[in-house]
């Protein structure tokens, strides 16, 4: 069935269920990934979950197939109590090495197969009467306190003397602990693995841990630096291990360790991608940012695993990228970009969904993750014999119809000896001798295929071809999240996708912070916008959403995190004041405020927690100050740099040239009565160029592209050809006022260059000229009044013989301060004339919020009462004019008790009684007092004449008299006389 959505129809990501149109989500740019094809070819839908189940069924079939047996008994497993049982699986199909040496089975095959099968719903703790989970304890070495790639762990065992292998084994065991938390010894094993990895980090420098090494000896707690650096894999894997341990045990030392390991990656100036574990880095960074308040550069972490270059720790290792191979879109696969002109591996590629949950914790990357998973979903099948023609396989048609076709080829080569096209193949045929492989060993890699569950548990087809559902919880261990999935639509038309709803749920798009369907059940249709994505969270029906800092929660569970680089950096930050509690200015609650006397100089200081880039500070006042206001920033809390100063400003922003700062201070000069009340102090980096499309005169290679200049990362860069002149141009989206730019150069910088602006991209005006650039950071103030839609950096002379190389271009609005305006208080009356003893309603505006306002009839003076203003400084109060009040013009005065400011309004009072309106011909004065004395009383001013209109005035003194008012009074008297005569005739 199709569930009915509130209001009928189909829920769209652009329109919430209440009909409110929501803004498109912020989107992060990922060069290279953004260039993946939207229509990957050759296309075929593929059921990855079924392939994973079929692989498990074949691998764990105990049938004796001779040399092609896929599982063997291990009657006396190492590292386990006497009498225990375990098993062994080979690395390749037909590989018998596991029978030739005790304990040489590998975790990347055996442990991965159990974790992967569990991801597609298979209970490996009780499969055919066997508990394969408990049997994996053979990989845990009690004497070391950690797992190793093999039970043997000796120097001649597969994967020995290699830390990426060892770290992978412990990552897999950590995942196993999340899947089977109550398995035998699991708590003890998980605690030990976490403790040992934390101790390793302490040994290597704690917060400054240097993980540059090939291996680590957990027995002696010493690193082996070796001849290669596998530290990137160690860092990413260790950070995941400790983050998950923190979630399991709650020990904050593990969270500290997770950040220490991630810091090693963050400090890297080039890619540390050695084998596969850095695929975890974007996800771990995004989760730490969301849940632990860190500020890791997620673009940087993605960049670690993109196109490898010659200078990386493993030259040219990364994703394939480019234009694909021979009509096959292989861009999303991972491996070597240069071996065989491109050599992708099944294990590395199948593990890629580890990064998928990045989109849950940072929805800016939803489109990039969705596009990557789309391409991987299609290209990953190229490793299978039944998905490729015989001509494109090392073994021809041997396995196409063989049950073993559920085992993938180890790799996919762009070229191979004697071949002019891509081929599904392996290392086996050219490395068999050095590895000791028996002749029957095939090119089908069991170890790589064991990771197919990462694909099967994460990436799923929908009812719309090429619109996939990526399960963002599948590989996000210990998250406790509601069901969360990414739907990405690569097409040019909106897609109507069916969603299977678990019970009765509200369907929430966390990318747009909008409910798409309320109380949905069964199968619900949602519309995914063309070329975009939604991050769909199935919430308990009717559960309210609350906000804590940058996090949106439902029943205490995080469902959305504001990760926009231009968000309020002060939200939730520590704040102190010269007097009083300043926490209210950063708590995000518009109902709370910091209050202080206007008489004395006051200060509020906000600690952002770490160095951030700041260009804008906004103050929101409840009661505005009367003294001058200054905003300063500081790196250390001691030396301060001014951002702006204004006199008694209204709400608004102080803007200036961007600077790095940890502390922000707002100072208010003394002077004036009452109190100033500050609701919020918001701090932002308002970069006009963030995410702007960029083009350039040239690009030196496929990795260092112009899009890097506006991706928000200080790790990525653009590199031109090595010649003059060169330029890079940004489209700011519309004509804007630009006050400054900030350029971050590599060593290969511009010595002489111009900053130019244009409205149309054709006619350019120079806004700044630099003649002696020396690289590093250039903060450049532009000529006053500079505006334009297009911003261009025109390099005319290079600083070195190399190219122009820029990390980032940022643009900021001109320096400004909030307007100075202190609106005068004002009151208005609901009547201009009233009889003594009657009542009048007074409405006031422009007073301080929450202050007591005293009301009096000024001419006597007589106290009429008081009122308390609301948060907007307004009040309404009905007062009674005393019965004995003289019949004449009066003023009602409203005076703020704390601010001392006052407002006045005129009121004409007549005596209550008599005929209430004498006839002028009978001596009545026409003012309604019936005294028959022929006197015309002073009247309200012409601006408020007429007793049916309100009378208003500001803080100036009242003006008595007015001919127009007198005339109206006479008319009023005549009307009353006519009414009286009419009544008399009726009585007769």
PDB file of C-alpha atoms in Angstrom, residues 693-697 727-732 738 741 754-768 782 786-794:
ATOM      1  CA  UNK A 693      32.158  28.063  -8.639  1.00  0.00           C
ATOM      2  CA  UNK A 694      35.756  28.610  -9.739  1.00  0.00           C
ATOM      3  CA  UNK A 695      37.477  28.585 -13.113  1.00  0.00           C
ATOM      4  CA  UNK A 696      41.111  29.188 -14.018  1.00  0.00           C
ATOM      5  CA  UNK A 697      43.397  29.982 -16.908  1.00  0.00           C
ATOM      6  CA  UNK A 727      44.286  33.794 -13.226  1.00  0.00           C
ATOM      7  CA  UNK A 728      41.543  32.200 -11.206  1.00  0.00           C
ATOM      8  CA  UNK A 729      37.982  33.501 -11.174  1.00  0.00           C
ATOM      9  CA  UNK A 730      35.099  33.008  -8.711  1.00  0.00           C
ATOM     10  CA  UNK A 731      31.384  33.533  -9.269  1.00  0.00           C
ATOM     11  CA  UNK A 732      29.892  35.022  -6.071  1.00  0.00           C
ATOM     12  CA  UNK A 738      33.460  43.201  -1.146  1.00  0.00           C
ATOM     13  CA  UNK A 741      40.026  39.095   0.427  1.00  0.00           C
ATOM     14  CA  UNK A 754      45.797  42.113  -8.952  1.00  0.00           C
ATOM     15  CA  UNK A 755      42.463  41.578  -7.228  1.00  0.00           C
ATOM     16  CA  UNK A 756      39.741  42.422  -9.726  1.00  0.00           C
ATOM     17  CA  UNK A 757      35.949  42.606  -9.665  1.00  0.00           C
ATOM     18  CA  UNK A 758      33.366  42.519 -12.439  1.00  0.00           C
ATOM     19  CA  UNK A 759      29.585  42.626 -12.703  1.00  0.00           C
ATOM     20  CA  UNK A 760      29.478  40.568 -15.911  1.00  0.00           C
ATOM     21  CA  UNK A 761      32.743  38.598 -16.035  1.00  0.00           C
ATOM     22  CA  UNK A 762      33.980  40.659 -18.987  1.00  0.00           C
ATOM     23  CA  UNK A 763      34.719  44.185 -17.816  1.00  0.00           C
ATOM     24  CA  UNK A 764      37.069  44.228 -14.842  1.00  0.00           C
ATOM     25  CA  UNK A 765      38.000  46.864 -12.283  1.00  0.00           C
ATOM     26  CA  UNK A 766      41.141  46.607 -10.159  1.00  0.00           C
ATOM     27  CA  UNK A 767      40.260  46.623  -6.453  1.00  0.00           C
ATOM     28  CA  UNK A 768      43.797  46.022  -5.152  1.00  0.00           C
ATOM     29  CA  UNK A 782      40.047  46.436  -1.251  1.00  0.00           C
ATOM     30  CA  UNK A 786      34.334  47.743  -4.517  1.00  0.00           C
ATOM     31  CA  UNK A 787      31.471  45.625  -5.841  1.00  0.00           C
ATOM     32  CA  UNK A 788      31.026  42.801  -8.297  1.00  0.00           C
ATOM     33  CA  UNK A 789      29.633  39.360  -8.958  1.00  0.00           C
ATOM     34  CA  UNK A 790      32.906  37.941 -10.251  1.00  0.00           C
ATOM     35  CA  UNK A 791      36.159  38.027  -8.300  1.00  0.00           C
ATOM     36  CA  UNK A 792      39.447  37.399 -10.121  1.00  0.00           C
ATOM     37  CA  UNK A 793      43.010  36.990  -8.908  1.00  0.00           C
ATOM     38  CA  UNK A 794      45.221  37.939 -11.853  1.00  0.00           C
TER      39      UNK A 794
END
